[in-house]
């Protein structure tokens, strides 16, 4: 029962966040990168709900631009990693033998290296933008999904309905697509649901450290880092983006934990 | 077991090789020459590049780099002439190690204690309280904790130093920032382990034989419940090492993470390359160690080792 509540709380929060992230940057009278020297470091007011930063940029608009970026990176990389991971894992588990060995050894090697290092190196080569971030996260992100998908494929391939499908002449691809994957969907969705907050965390973490998305683009991590520099005078500049970021990550965690309880 | 260990070591060594190669080629792909300062003549630049061996064909550079790596030579910093990467590491690594090591110890102690407490308690308030704390602890990101600590303890209440780690008080906040997330994970793993093991038959048997509750929990259950915690130590080490990127920046500690972030800001390619390979190797090594230790400790694989059945 508690888990169901978690799932609903998470979903409601997420919907709320998505609506705000979609609408605020469009409807706001202040463009996210417009600097205005006459209104630097304002405290929250009716016209600037979260106040303004030291260049006079509206923090409310920037925060929701950051949420938009975080969601794009989180969902985008989850989708890409999901596709590759599921496909590779299913092929490895279903066919076994050489394919299995190749995919799993590659997974072992990729998994052994800390994933942040890939992201840092790739953003250095490709420039600090959302795409290089997503690519970097995906280099190692497919491993976990592939492992689960492989396990499920191995478990299911000897089951009677798969045997029946094969005996009635279905091709391997048909079996994988129509029989294995729908039955393996539960654990895969849970693992991807946990993947989204992790990807968002990676992006925010690196942007905070100054090696991720760079100004003037607004990333939640970079906003917290900017606020942290002025925390002695204007703690709000750090607190508001930090709270929004934490709520976003928590909402996604709640959804994942709720889904986990529902399927397992 | 021997076969597993051999395979596992092979994967580890190969991973280091892949990491070193990928890092090398990616740093070569990075845009711009590292010596572009804007005011040096092309001739001078070519001369500097020759000095560093950058004029040779890429395969030759690569082989040279690999052989240097085998001798433990990571090259010389591009931006600070005369400073060897190995020297930077040998100065910064002990600092990071100290903070990371303390964080591991703290999270192990606090995490197991909280986890056991949560598993054995009969009070719903305690159970839910600890659950809430762990959700909060793992949901709020470590750099947010760090920034929050700086603001609360350093600015608002002025209780603790927030710059550098020269005195012991300086260690408190960075270690706490680092330890929060691993503590929550250890708590969850211990709690799940204990709850699973406490329902097993051998626990009932040990209790029925008249063993005290403390002894059963502390010895019999503990041994079996802690394997997942041990398995987590490899990922935890990786988390702490990369966590040092932000924690050391927040608290201005001259450790490995700060060097890494600075080297990226300075586009100091040899330093980036050297630190990447070094940190990656450490994490790969620790993962390898914990995997082997877990395999050795787990009864299932040990049985296979002595041939007592599969």
PDB file of C-alpha atoms in Angstrom, chain A residues 2 6 105 108-109 112-114 116-117 120-122 124-125 201 204-206 208-209 211 221 224 228 231-232 235 238-239 242 245-246 249-250 253-254, chain B residues 11 14-15 18-19 23 26 29-31 128 135-136 139-144 147-148 151 155 242-243 246 250 260-261 264 267 272 276 280 283-284 287:
ATOM      1  CA  UNK A   2       2.837   2.344   0.935  1.00  0.00           C
ATOM      2  CA  UNK A   6       4.988   6.264  -3.531  1.00  0.00           C
ATOM      3  CA  UNK A 105      32.793  -9.839 -22.029  1.00  0.00           C
ATOM      4  CA  UNK A 108      32.380  -6.743 -18.159  1.00  0.00           C
ATOM      5  CA  UNK A 109      35.080  -4.498 -19.593  1.00  0.00           C
ATOM      6  CA  UNK A 112      34.802  -2.131 -14.842  1.00  0.00           C
ATOM      7  CA  UNK A 113      35.701   1.442 -15.810  1.00  0.00           C
ATOM      8  CA  UNK A 114      34.000   4.221 -13.815  1.00  0.00           C
ATOM      9  CA  UNK A 116      31.978   9.307 -15.183  1.00  0.00           C
ATOM     10  CA  UNK A 117      35.375   9.102 -16.855  1.00  0.00           C
ATOM     11  CA  UNK A 120      34.183  13.593 -19.063  1.00  0.00           C
ATOM     12  CA  UNK A 121      36.399  12.435 -21.937  1.00  0.00           C
ATOM     13  CA  UNK A 122      33.551  12.512 -24.455  1.00  0.00           C
ATOM     14  CA  UNK A 124      35.955  17.165 -23.861  1.00  0.00           C
ATOM     15  CA  UNK A 125      36.106  15.760 -27.391  1.00  0.00           C
ATOM     16  CA  UNK A 201      22.361  12.872 -11.344  1.00  0.00           C
ATOM     17  CA  UNK A 204      23.973  17.602 -12.631  1.00  0.00           C
ATOM     18  CA  UNK A 205      27.066  16.289 -10.865  1.00  0.00           C
ATOM     19  CA  UNK A 206      29.380  17.012 -13.786  1.00  0.00           C
ATOM     20  CA  UNK A 208      28.296  21.250 -10.842  1.00  0.00           C
ATOM     21  CA  UNK A 209      31.954  20.238 -11.008  1.00  0.00           C
ATOM     22  CA  UNK A 211      32.986  19.780 -16.580  1.00  0.00           C
ATOM     23  CA  UNK A 221      23.949  21.356 -11.542  1.00  0.00           C
ATOM     24  CA  UNK A 224      23.610  25.135  -7.921  1.00  0.00           C
ATOM     25  CA  UNK A 228      27.178  28.108  -4.192  1.00  0.00           C
ATOM     26  CA  UNK A 231      26.093  31.359  -0.775  1.00  0.00           C
ATOM     27  CA  UNK A 232      27.388  33.738   1.876  1.00  0.00           C
ATOM     28  CA  UNK A 235      21.713  31.468  -0.134  1.00  0.00           C
ATOM     29  CA  UNK A 238      21.698  27.943  -4.392  1.00  0.00           C
ATOM     30  CA  UNK A 239      18.721  26.615  -2.461  1.00  0.00           C
ATOM     31  CA  UNK A 242      18.944  22.525  -5.401  1.00  0.00           C
ATOM     32  CA  UNK A 245      16.707  19.141  -8.487  1.00  0.00           C
ATOM     33  CA  UNK A 246      16.306  16.994  -5.375  1.00  0.00           C
ATOM     34  CA  UNK A 249      15.355  13.018  -8.511  1.00  0.00           C
ATOM     35  CA  UNK A 250      13.194  11.894  -5.559  1.00  0.00           C
ATOM     36  CA  UNK A 253      13.099   7.375  -7.401  1.00  0.00           C
ATOM     37  CA  UNK A 254       9.589   7.030  -5.999  1.00  0.00           C
TER      38      UNK A 254
ATOM     39  CA  UNK B  11      38.960  -9.122 -17.674  1.00  0.00           C
ATOM     40  CA  UNK B  14      42.020  -6.055 -20.362  1.00  0.00           C
ATOM     41  CA  UNK B  15      39.775  -3.319 -18.933  1.00  0.00           C
ATOM     42  CA  UNK B  18      40.929  -0.581 -22.989  1.00  0.00           C
ATOM     43  CA  UNK B  19      40.674   2.378 -20.655  1.00  0.00           C
ATOM     44  CA  UNK B  23      41.711   7.707 -22.968  1.00  0.00           C
ATOM     45  CA  UNK B  26      40.204  10.559 -27.010  1.00  0.00           C
ATOM     46  CA  UNK B  29      41.003  13.821 -30.624  1.00  0.00           C
ATOM     47  CA  UNK B  30      40.322  16.804 -28.410  1.00  0.00           C
ATOM     48  CA  UNK B  31      40.093  20.003 -30.398  1.00  0.00           C
ATOM     49  CA  UNK B 128       9.733   4.162   8.988  1.00  0.00           C
ATOM     50  CA  UNK B 135      15.368   7.845   1.133  1.00  0.00           C
ATOM     51  CA  UNK B 136      16.254  11.445   1.918  1.00  0.00           C
ATOM     52  CA  UNK B 139      17.679  11.221  -2.994  1.00  0.00           C
ATOM     53  CA  UNK B 140      19.523  14.435  -2.161  1.00  0.00           C
ATOM     54  CA  UNK B 141      22.696  14.585  -4.229  1.00  0.00           C
ATOM     55  CA  UNK B 142      26.091  14.749  -2.594  1.00  0.00           C
ATOM     56  CA  UNK B 143      27.029  18.164  -3.947  1.00  0.00           C
ATOM     57  CA  UNK B 144      23.770  19.550  -2.594  1.00  0.00           C
ATOM     58  CA  UNK B 147      26.782  23.121  -0.442  1.00  0.00           C
ATOM     59  CA  UNK B 148      24.164  22.909   2.298  1.00  0.00           C
ATOM     60  CA  UNK B 151      26.042  27.291   4.140  1.00  0.00           C
ATOM     61  CA  UNK B 155      28.203  30.645   7.028  1.00  0.00           C
ATOM     62  CA  UNK B 242      34.576  10.372  -8.502  1.00  0.00           C
ATOM     63  CA  UNK B 243      32.698  12.039  -5.652  1.00  0.00           C
ATOM     64  CA  UNK B 246      32.846  17.995  -6.301  1.00  0.00           C
ATOM     65  CA  UNK B 250      33.388  22.645  -2.510  1.00  0.00           C
ATOM     66  CA  UNK B 260      41.245  16.443 -12.248  1.00  0.00           C
ATOM     67  CA  UNK B 261      38.657  19.200 -12.509  1.00  0.00           C
ATOM     68  CA  UNK B 264      40.077  19.879 -17.462  1.00  0.00           C
ATOM     69  CA  UNK B 267      43.047  21.701 -20.925  1.00  0.00           C
ATOM     70  CA  UNK B 272      43.771  14.532 -17.766  1.00  0.00           C
ATOM     71  CA  UNK B 276      41.953   9.177 -15.864  1.00  0.00           C
ATOM     72  CA  UNK B 280      40.298   3.984 -13.579  1.00  0.00           C
ATOM     73  CA  UNK B 283      38.612   1.374  -9.373  1.00  0.00           C
ATOM     74  CA  UNK B 284      39.169  -1.641 -11.631  1.00  0.00           C
ATOM     75  CA  UNK B 287      36.367  -4.107  -8.091  1.00  0.00           C
TER      76      UNK B 287
END
